[in-house]
Short mmCIF file of C-alpha atoms in Angstrom, two decimals:
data_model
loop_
_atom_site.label_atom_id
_atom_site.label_comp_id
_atom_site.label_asym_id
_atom_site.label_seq_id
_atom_site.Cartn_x
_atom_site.Cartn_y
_atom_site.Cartn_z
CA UNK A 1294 0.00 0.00 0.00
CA UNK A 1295 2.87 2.59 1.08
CA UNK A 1296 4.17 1.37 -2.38
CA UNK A 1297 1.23 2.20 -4.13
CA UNK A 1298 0.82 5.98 -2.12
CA UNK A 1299 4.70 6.78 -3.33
CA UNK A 1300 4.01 5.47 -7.05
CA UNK A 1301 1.03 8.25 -6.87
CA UNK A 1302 3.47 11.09 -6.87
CA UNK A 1303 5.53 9.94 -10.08
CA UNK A 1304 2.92 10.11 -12.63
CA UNK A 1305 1.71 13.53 -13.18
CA UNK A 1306 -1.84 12.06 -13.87
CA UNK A 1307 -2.43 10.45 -10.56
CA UNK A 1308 -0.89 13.81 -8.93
CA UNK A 1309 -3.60 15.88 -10.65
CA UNK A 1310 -6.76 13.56 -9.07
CA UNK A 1311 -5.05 13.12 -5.98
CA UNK A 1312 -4.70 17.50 -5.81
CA UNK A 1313 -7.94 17.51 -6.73
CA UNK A 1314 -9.51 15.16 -4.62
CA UNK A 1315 -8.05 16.74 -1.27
CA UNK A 1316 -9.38 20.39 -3.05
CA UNK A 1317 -12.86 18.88 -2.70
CA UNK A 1318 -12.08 17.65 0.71
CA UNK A 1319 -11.18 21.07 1.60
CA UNK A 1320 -14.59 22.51 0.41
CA UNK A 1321 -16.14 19.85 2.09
CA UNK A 1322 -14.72 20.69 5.66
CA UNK A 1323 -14.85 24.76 4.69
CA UNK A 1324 -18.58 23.70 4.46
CA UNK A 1325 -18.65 21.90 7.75
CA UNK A 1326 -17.77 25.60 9.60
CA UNK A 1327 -20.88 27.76 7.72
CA UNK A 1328 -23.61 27.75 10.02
CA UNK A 1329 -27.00 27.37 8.90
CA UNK A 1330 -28.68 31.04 10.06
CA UNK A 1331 -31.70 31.49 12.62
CA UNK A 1332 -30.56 28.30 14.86
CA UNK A 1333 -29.59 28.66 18.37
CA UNK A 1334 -26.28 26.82 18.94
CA UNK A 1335 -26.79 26.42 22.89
CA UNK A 1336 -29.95 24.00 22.11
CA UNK A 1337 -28.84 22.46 19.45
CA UNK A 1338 -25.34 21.13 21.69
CA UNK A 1339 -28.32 19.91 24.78
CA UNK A 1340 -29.99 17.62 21.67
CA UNK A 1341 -27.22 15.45 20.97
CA UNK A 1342 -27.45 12.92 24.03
CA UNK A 1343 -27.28 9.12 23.94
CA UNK A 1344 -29.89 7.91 21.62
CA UNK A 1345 -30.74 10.45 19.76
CA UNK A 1346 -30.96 10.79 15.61
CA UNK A 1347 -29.00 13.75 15.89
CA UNK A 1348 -25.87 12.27 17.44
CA UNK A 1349 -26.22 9.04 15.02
CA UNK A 1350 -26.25 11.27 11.62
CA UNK A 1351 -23.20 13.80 13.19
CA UNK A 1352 -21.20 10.75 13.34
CA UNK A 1353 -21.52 10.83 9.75
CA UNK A 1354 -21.40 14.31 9.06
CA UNK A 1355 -17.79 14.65 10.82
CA UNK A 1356 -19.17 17.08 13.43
CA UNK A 1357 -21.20 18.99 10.86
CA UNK A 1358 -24.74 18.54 12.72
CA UNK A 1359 -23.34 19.78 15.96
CA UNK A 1360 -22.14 22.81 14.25
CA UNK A 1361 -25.38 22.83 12.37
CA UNK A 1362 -23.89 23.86 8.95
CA UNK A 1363 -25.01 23.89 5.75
CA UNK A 1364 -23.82 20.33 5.58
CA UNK A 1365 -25.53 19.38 8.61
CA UNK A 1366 -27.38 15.71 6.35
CA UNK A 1367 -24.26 14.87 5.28
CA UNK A 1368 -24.65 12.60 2.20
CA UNK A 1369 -27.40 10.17 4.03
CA UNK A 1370 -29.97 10.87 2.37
CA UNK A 1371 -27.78 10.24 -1.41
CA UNK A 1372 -26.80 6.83 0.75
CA UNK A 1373 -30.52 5.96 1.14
CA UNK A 1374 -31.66 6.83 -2.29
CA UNK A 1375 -28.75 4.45 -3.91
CA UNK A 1376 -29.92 1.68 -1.17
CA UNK A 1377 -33.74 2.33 -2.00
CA UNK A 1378 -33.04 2.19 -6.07
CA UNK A 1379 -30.87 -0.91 -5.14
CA UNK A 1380 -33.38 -2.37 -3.23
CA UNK A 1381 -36.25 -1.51 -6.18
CA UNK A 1382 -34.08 -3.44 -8.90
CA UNK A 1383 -34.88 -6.70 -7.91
CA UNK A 1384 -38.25 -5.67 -7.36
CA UNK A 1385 -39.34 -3.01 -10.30
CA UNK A 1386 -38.96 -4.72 -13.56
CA UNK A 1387 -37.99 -1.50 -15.57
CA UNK A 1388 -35.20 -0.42 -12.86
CA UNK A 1389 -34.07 -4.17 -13.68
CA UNK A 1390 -34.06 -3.85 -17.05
CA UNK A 1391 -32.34 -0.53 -16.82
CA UNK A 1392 -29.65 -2.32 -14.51
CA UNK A 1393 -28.69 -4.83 -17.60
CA UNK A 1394 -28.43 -1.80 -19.93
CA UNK A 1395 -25.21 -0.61 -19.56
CA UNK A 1396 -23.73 2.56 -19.47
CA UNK A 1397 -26.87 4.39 -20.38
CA UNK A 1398 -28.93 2.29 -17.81
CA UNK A 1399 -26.61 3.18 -15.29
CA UNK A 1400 -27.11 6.81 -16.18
CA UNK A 1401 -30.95 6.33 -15.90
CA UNK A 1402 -30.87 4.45 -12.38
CA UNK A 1403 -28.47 7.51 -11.61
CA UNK A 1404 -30.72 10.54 -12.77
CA UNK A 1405 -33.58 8.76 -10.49
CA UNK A 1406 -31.24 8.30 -7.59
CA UNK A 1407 -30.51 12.06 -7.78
CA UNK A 1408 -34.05 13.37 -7.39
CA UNK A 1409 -34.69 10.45 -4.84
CA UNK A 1410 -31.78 12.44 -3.02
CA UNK A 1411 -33.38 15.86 -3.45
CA UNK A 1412 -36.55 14.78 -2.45
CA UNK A 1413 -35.50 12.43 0.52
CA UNK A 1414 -33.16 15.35 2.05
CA UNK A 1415 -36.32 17.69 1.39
CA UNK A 1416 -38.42 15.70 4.11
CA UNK A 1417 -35.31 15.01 6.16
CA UNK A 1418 -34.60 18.87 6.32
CA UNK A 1419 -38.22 19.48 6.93
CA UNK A 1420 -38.02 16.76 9.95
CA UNK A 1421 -34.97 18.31 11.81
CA UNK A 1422 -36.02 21.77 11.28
CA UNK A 1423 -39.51 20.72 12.69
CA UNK A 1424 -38.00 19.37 15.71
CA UNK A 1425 -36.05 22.11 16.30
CA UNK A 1426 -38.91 24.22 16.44
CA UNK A 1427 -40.61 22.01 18.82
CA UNK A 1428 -37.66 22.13 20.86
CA UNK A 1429 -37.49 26.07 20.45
CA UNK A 1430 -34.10 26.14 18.80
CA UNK A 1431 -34.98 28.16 16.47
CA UNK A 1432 -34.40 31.97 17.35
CA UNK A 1433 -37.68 32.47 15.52
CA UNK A 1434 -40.18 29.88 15.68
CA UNK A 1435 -42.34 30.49 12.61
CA UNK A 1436 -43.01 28.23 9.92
CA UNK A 1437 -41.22 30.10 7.96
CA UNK A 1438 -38.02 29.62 9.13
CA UNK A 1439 -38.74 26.06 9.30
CA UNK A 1440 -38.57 26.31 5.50
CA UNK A 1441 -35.74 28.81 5.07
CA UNK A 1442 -33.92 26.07 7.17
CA UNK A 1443 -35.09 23.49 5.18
CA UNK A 1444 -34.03 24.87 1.72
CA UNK A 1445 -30.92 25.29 3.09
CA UNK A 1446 -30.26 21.97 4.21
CA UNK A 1447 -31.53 20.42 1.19
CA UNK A 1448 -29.11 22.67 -1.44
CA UNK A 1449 -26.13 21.65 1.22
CA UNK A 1450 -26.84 18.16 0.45
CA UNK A 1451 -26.93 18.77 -3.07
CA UNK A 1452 -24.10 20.65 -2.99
CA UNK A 1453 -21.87 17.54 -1.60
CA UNK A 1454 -23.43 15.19 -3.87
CA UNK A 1455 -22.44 17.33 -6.60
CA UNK A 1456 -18.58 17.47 -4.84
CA UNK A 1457 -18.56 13.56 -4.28
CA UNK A 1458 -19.69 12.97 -8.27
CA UNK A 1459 -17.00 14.77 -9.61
CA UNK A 1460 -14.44 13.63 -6.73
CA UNK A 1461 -15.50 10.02 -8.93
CA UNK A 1462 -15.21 12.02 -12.21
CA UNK A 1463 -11.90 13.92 -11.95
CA UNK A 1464 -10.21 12.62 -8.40
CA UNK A 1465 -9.11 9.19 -6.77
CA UNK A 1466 -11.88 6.37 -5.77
CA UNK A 1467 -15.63 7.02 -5.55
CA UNK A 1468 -16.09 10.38 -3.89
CA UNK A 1469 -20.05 9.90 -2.04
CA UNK A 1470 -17.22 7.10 -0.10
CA UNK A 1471 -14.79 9.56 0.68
CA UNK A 1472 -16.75 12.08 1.48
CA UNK A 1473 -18.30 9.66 4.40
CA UNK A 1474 -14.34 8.70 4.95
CA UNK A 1475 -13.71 11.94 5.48
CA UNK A 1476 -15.72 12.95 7.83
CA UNK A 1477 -15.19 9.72 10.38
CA UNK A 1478 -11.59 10.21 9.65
CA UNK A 1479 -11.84 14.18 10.68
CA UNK A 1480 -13.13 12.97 14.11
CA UNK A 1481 -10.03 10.93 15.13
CA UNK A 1482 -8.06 13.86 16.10
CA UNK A 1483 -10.50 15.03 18.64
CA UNK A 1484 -10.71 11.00 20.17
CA UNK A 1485 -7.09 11.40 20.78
CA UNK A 1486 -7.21 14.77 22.67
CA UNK A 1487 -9.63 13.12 24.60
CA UNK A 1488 -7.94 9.78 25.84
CA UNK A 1489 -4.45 12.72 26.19
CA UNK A 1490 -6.73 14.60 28.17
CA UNK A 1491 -7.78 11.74 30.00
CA UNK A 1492 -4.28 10.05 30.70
CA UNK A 1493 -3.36 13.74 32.16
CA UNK A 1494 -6.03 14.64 34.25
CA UNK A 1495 -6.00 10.71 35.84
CA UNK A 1496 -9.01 9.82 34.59
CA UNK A 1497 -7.54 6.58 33.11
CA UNK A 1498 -3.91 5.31 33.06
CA UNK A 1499 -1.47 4.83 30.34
CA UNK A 1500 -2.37 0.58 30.72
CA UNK A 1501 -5.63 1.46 30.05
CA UNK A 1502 -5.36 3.64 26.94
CA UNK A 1503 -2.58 1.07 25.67
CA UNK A 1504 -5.56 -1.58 26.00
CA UNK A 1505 -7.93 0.73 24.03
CA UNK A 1506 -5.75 1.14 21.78
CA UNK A 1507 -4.89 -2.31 21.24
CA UNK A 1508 -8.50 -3.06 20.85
CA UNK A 1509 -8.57 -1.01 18.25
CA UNK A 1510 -5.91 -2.79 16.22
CA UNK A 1511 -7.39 -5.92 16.51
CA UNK A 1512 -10.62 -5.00 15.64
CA UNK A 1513 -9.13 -3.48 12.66
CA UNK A 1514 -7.12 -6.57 11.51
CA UNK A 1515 -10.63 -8.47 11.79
CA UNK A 1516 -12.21 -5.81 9.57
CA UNK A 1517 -9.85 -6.21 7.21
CA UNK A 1518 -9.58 -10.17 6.86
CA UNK A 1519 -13.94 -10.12 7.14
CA UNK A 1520 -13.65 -7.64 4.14
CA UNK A 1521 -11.21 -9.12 2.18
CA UNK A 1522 -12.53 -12.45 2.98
CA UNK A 1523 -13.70 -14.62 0.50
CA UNK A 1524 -15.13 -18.22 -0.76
CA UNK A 1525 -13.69 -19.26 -3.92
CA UNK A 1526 -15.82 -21.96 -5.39
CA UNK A 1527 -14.04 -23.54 -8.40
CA UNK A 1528 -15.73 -23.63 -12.36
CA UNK A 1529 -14.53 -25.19 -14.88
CA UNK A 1530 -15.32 -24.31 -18.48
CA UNK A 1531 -15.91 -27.11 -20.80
CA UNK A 1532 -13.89 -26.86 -24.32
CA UNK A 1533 -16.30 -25.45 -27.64
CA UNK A 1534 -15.85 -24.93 -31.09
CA UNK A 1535 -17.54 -21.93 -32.01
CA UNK A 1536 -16.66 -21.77 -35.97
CA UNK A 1537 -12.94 -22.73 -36.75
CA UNK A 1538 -12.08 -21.89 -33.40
CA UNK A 1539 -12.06 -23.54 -30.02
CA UNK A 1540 -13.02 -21.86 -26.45
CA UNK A 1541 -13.27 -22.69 -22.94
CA UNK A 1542 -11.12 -25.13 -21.29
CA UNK A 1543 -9.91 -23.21 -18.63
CA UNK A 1544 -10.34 -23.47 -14.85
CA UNK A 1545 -11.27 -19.90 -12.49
CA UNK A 1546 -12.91 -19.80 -9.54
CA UNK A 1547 -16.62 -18.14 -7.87
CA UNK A 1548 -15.57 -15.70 -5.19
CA UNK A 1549 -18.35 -15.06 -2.62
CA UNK A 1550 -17.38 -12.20 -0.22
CA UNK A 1551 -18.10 -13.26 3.28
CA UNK A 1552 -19.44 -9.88 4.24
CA UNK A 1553 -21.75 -9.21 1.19
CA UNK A 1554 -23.87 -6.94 2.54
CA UNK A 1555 -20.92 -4.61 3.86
CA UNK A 1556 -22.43 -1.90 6.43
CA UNK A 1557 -25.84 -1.72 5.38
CA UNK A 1558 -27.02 -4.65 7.74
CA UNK A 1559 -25.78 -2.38 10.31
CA UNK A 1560 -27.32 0.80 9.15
CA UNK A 1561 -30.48 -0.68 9.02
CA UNK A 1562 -31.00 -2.21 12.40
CA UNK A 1563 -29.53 0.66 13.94
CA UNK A 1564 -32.25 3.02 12.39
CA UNK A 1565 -35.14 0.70 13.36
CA UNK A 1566 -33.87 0.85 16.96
CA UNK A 1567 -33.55 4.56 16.60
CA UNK A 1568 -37.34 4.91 16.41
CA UNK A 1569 -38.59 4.27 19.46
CA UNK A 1570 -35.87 6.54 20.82
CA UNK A 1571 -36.56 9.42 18.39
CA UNK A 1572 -40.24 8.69 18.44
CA UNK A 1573 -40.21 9.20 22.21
CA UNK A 1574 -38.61 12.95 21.89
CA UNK A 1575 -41.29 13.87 20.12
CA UNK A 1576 -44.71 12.33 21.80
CA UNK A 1577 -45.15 13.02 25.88
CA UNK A 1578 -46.29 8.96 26.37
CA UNK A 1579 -45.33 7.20 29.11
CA UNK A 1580 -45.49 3.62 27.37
CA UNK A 1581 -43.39 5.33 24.26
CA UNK A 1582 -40.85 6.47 26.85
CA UNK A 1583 -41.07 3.11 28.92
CA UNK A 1584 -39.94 1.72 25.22
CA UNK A 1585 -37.61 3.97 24.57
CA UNK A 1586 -36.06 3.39 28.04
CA UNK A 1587 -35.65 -0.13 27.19
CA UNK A 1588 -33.67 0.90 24.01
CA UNK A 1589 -31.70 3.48 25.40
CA UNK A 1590 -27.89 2.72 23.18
CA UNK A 1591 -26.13 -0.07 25.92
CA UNK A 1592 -28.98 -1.84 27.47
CA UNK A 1593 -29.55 -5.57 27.17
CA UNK A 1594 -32.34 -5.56 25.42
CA UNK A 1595 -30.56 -3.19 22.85
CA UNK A 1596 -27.79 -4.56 22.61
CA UNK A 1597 -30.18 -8.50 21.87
CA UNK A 1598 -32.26 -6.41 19.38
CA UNK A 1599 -29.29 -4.96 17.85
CA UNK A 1600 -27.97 -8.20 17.15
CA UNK A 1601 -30.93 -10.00 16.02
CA UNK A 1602 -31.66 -6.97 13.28
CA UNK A 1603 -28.41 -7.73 12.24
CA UNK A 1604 -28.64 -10.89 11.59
CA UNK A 1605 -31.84 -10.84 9.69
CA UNK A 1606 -30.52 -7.45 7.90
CA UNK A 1607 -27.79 -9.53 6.97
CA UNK A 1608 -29.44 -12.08 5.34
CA UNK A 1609 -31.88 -10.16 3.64
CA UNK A 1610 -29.42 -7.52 2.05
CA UNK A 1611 -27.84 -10.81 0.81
CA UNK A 1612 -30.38 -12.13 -0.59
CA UNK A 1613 -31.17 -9.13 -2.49
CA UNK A 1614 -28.05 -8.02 -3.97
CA UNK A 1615 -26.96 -11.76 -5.14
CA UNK A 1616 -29.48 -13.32 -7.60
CA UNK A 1617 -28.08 -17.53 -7.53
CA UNK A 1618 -30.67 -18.78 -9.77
CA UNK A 1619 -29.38 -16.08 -12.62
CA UNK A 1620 -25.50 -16.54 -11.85
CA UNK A 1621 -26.33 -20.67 -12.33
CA UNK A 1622 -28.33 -20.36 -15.67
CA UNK A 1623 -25.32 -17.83 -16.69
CA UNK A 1624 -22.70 -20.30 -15.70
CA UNK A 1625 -24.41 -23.19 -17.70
CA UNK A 1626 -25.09 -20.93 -20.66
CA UNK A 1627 -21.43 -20.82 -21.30
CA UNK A 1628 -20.66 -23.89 -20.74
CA UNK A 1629 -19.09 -23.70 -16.96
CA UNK A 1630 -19.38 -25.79 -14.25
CA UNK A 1631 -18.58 -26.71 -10.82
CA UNK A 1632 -16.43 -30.33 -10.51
CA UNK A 1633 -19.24 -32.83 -8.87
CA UNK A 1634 -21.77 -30.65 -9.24
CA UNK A 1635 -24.42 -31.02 -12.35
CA UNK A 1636 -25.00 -27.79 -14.03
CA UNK A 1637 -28.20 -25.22 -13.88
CA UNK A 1638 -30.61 -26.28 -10.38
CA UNK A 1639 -27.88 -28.24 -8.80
CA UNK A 1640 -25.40 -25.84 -8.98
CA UNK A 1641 -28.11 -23.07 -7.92
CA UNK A 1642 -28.92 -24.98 -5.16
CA UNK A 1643 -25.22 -25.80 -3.97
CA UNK A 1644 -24.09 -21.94 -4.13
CA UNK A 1645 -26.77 -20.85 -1.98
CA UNK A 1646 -26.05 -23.65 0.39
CA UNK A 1647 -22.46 -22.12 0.39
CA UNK A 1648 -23.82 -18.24 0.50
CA UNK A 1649 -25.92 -19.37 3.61
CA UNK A 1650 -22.79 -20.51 5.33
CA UNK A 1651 -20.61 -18.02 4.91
CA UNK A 1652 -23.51 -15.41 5.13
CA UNK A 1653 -23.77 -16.64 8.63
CA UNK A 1654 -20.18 -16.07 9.35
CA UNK A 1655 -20.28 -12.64 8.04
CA UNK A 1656 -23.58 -11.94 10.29
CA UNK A 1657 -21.70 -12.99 13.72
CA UNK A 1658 -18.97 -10.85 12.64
CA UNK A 1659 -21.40 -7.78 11.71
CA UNK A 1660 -22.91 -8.42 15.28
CA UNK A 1661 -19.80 -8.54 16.99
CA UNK A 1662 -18.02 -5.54 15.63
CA UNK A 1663 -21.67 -3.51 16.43
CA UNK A 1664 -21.70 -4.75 19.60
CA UNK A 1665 -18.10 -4.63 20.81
CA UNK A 1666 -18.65 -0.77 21.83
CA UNK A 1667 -21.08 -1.22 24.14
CA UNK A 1668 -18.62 -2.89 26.02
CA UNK A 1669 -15.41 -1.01 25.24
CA UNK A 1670 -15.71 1.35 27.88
CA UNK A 1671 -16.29 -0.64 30.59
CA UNK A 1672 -13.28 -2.74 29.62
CA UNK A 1673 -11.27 -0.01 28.89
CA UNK A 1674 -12.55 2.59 31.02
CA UNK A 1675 -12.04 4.87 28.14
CA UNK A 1676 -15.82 6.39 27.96
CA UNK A 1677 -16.82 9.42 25.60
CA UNK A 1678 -14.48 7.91 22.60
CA UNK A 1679 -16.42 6.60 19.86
CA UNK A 1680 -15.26 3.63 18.50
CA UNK A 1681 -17.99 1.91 16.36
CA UNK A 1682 -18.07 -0.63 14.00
CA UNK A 1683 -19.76 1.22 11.59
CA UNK A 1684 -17.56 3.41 11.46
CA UNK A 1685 -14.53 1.28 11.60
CA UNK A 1686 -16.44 -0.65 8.38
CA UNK A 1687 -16.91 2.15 6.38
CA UNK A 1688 -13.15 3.54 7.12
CA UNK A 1689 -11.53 0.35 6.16
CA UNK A 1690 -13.57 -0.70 3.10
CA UNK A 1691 -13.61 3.15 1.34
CA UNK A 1692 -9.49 2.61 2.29
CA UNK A 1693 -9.15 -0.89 0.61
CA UNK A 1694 -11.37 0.46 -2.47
CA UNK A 1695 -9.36 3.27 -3.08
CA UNK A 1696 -6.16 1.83 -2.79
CA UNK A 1697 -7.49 -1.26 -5.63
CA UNK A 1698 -8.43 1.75 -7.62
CA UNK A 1699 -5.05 3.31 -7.35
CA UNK A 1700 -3.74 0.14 -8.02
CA UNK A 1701 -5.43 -0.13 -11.10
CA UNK A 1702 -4.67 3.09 -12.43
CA UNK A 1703 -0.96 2.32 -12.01
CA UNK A 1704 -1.25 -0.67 -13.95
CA UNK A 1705 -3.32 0.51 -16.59
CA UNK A 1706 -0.81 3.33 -16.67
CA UNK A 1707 2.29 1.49 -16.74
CA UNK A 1708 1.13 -0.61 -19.95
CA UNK A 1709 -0.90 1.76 -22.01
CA UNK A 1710 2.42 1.70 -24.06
CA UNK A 1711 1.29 -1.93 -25.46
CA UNK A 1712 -2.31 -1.04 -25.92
CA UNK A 1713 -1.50 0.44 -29.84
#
């Protein structure tokens, strides 16, 4: 990898996206530090407590929706657009048929994404600036302020998904990614001050912030290997003469990723069990805030929910994004196969007996990594650092996805001169 980062800086193409990638990032965090007008900062810093949606989307937003900027949504709602159209091509036969149209499908499915976004961080504006009206943190509660607010939320969104397309156009890796990347990545600083801070006030020793941190590591190494980590199920292609010439014949191999469904498993269960919680801020009910109690972030029967959402998540997001019955008739149509194994249903059937297997190691290591936190501190004794596997999932996977991208660029580069 350091290879790859030093080979960057001897081709004058791959200096240009990488200079222009970090002159998006910097508009990105100038963004972070405009405030959003009419909001009143002391109310908005009492809002983010344990639990709430605010404090789970300014994870996101790298401490933009503390700040209350103009970039206060982040890219979430672009993240749930692309996950809803995702979603609605297995279900919606034209977004299907636009997925298997190439280039100019892909351009379709990504005009509809982009007024999904608009509209999605429309009612998401609309939703925060409502609440903070409710909880008067507006300096003028009228309606419409509520939509001045909103407006500006939603062009702030629009903005970024504007910087993160042509981060992928012009820059290094796909840019919605690093713009996520990013902002995690621009919270680690302020973790460190805080354990520093911590060690010299002696609020925890220098054992226990040496245990944190080798935590950390490890849970790293295990997001790594989970993400890298793969089944290879072997095909072999049967020999053909198509004309005077002869194909097939060779041997490859069927990777299925142990973690297919990446982060999202973990996305979704942790919005369901935000409901409740949010739900709760809003409606003066004593059986809503008896629930919400119950799901307050660290309690058991969070923590057992949290798991068993993302397990089924897991499964489901799986299920979804890998069609077996296709990749079988596909494999038989030209003539592969897998050694033992008879071709078309058979092979169908023995894939997804593999995908459930593996699927299910993927799941216990989704759970674990979501769950680990809840527990950190007390091992630790390192509390207001947040360490979370979605975070840590989303970090390492944009990281290894850039770096194959680089990667590829330097190779392509380095033999363009036989491509005549």
């Amino acid at each position: 990898m350091l290879q790859g980062l030093s080979n960057i800086f001897k081709i004058t193409e791959l200096r240009n996206k990488l200079a222009y990638t970090l002159l998006m990032f910097v508009v990105f965090r100038a963004g972070i530090h405009i405030p959003v007008p009419g909001v009143d900062s002391s109310v908005i810093e009492s809002l983010f407590t344990s639990g709430s949606l605010f404090g789970l989307l300014d994870l996101f937003a790298g401490g933009a929706l503390s700040k209350f900027s103009i970039f206060a949504m982040s890219i979430t709602p672009y993240i749930n657009a692309s996950i809803i159209m995702q979603l609605l091509q297995a279900v919606v036969p034209t977004f299907e048929q636009w997925s298997k149209d190439g280039n100019d499908g892909r351009k379709k499915i990504q005009k509809v994404t982009r007024y999904g976004t608009v509209l999605l961080a429309f009612i998401q504006a609309f939703g925060m600036s409502y609440a903070l009206r409710a909880n008067q943190a507006l300096i003028n509660n009228s309606m419409l302020d509520v939509v001045f607010i909103t407006i500006i939320l939603t062009a702030g969104t629009c903005l970024l998904m504007w910087v993160g397309e042509q981060i992928t156009a012009h820059g290094v890796g796909n840019g919605i990614s690093l713009i996520i990347f990013a902002g995690i990545v621009a919270r680690l600083p302020e973790g460190i001050s805080t354990i520093y801070q911590y060690i010299q006030t002696g609020t925890i020793n220098v054992f226990q912030a040496f245990l944190f941190a080798l935590i950390a590591v490890v849970m790293i190494a295990l997001v790594v290997a989970a993400t890298q980590g793969q089944r290879r199920i072997p095909i072999q292609y049967a020999k053909r003469v198509v004309g005077r010439k002869m194909y097939g014949g060779h041997s490859t191999f069927l990777p299925l990723k142990v973690n297919q469904a990446g982060v999202i498993p973990i996305i979704f269960a942790s919005s369901v069990l935000m409901f409740p919680v949010t739900l709760a801020q809003f409606i003066q009910n004593d059986y809503v805030k008896m629930v919400a109690n119950w799901f307050t972030w660290g309690t058991i029967p969070n923590t057992v929910a949290y798991a068993i959402l993302i397990f089924f998540f897991t499964y489901f997001y799986t299920a979804i994004s890998i069609n077996i019955p296709e990749m079988a008739d596909n494999m038989k149509k030209y003539g592969g196969f897998i050694p033992g194994i008879r071709a078309g249903k058979p092979t169908a059937d023995y894939v997804d007996n593999v995908m459930t297997k593996i699927t299910l190691a993927g799941a216990i290591f989704l759970a674990f990594v979501a769950i680990l936190p809840n527990f950190l501190g007390g091992i630790t004794g390192v509390q207001g650092v947040y360490f979370g596997g979605t975070a840590l999932l989303i970090v390492v996977g944009v990281a290894i996805d850039t770096m194959q991208q680089i990667e590829s660029l330097l190779v392509t580069r380095h033999y363009k001169g036989f491509v005549k």
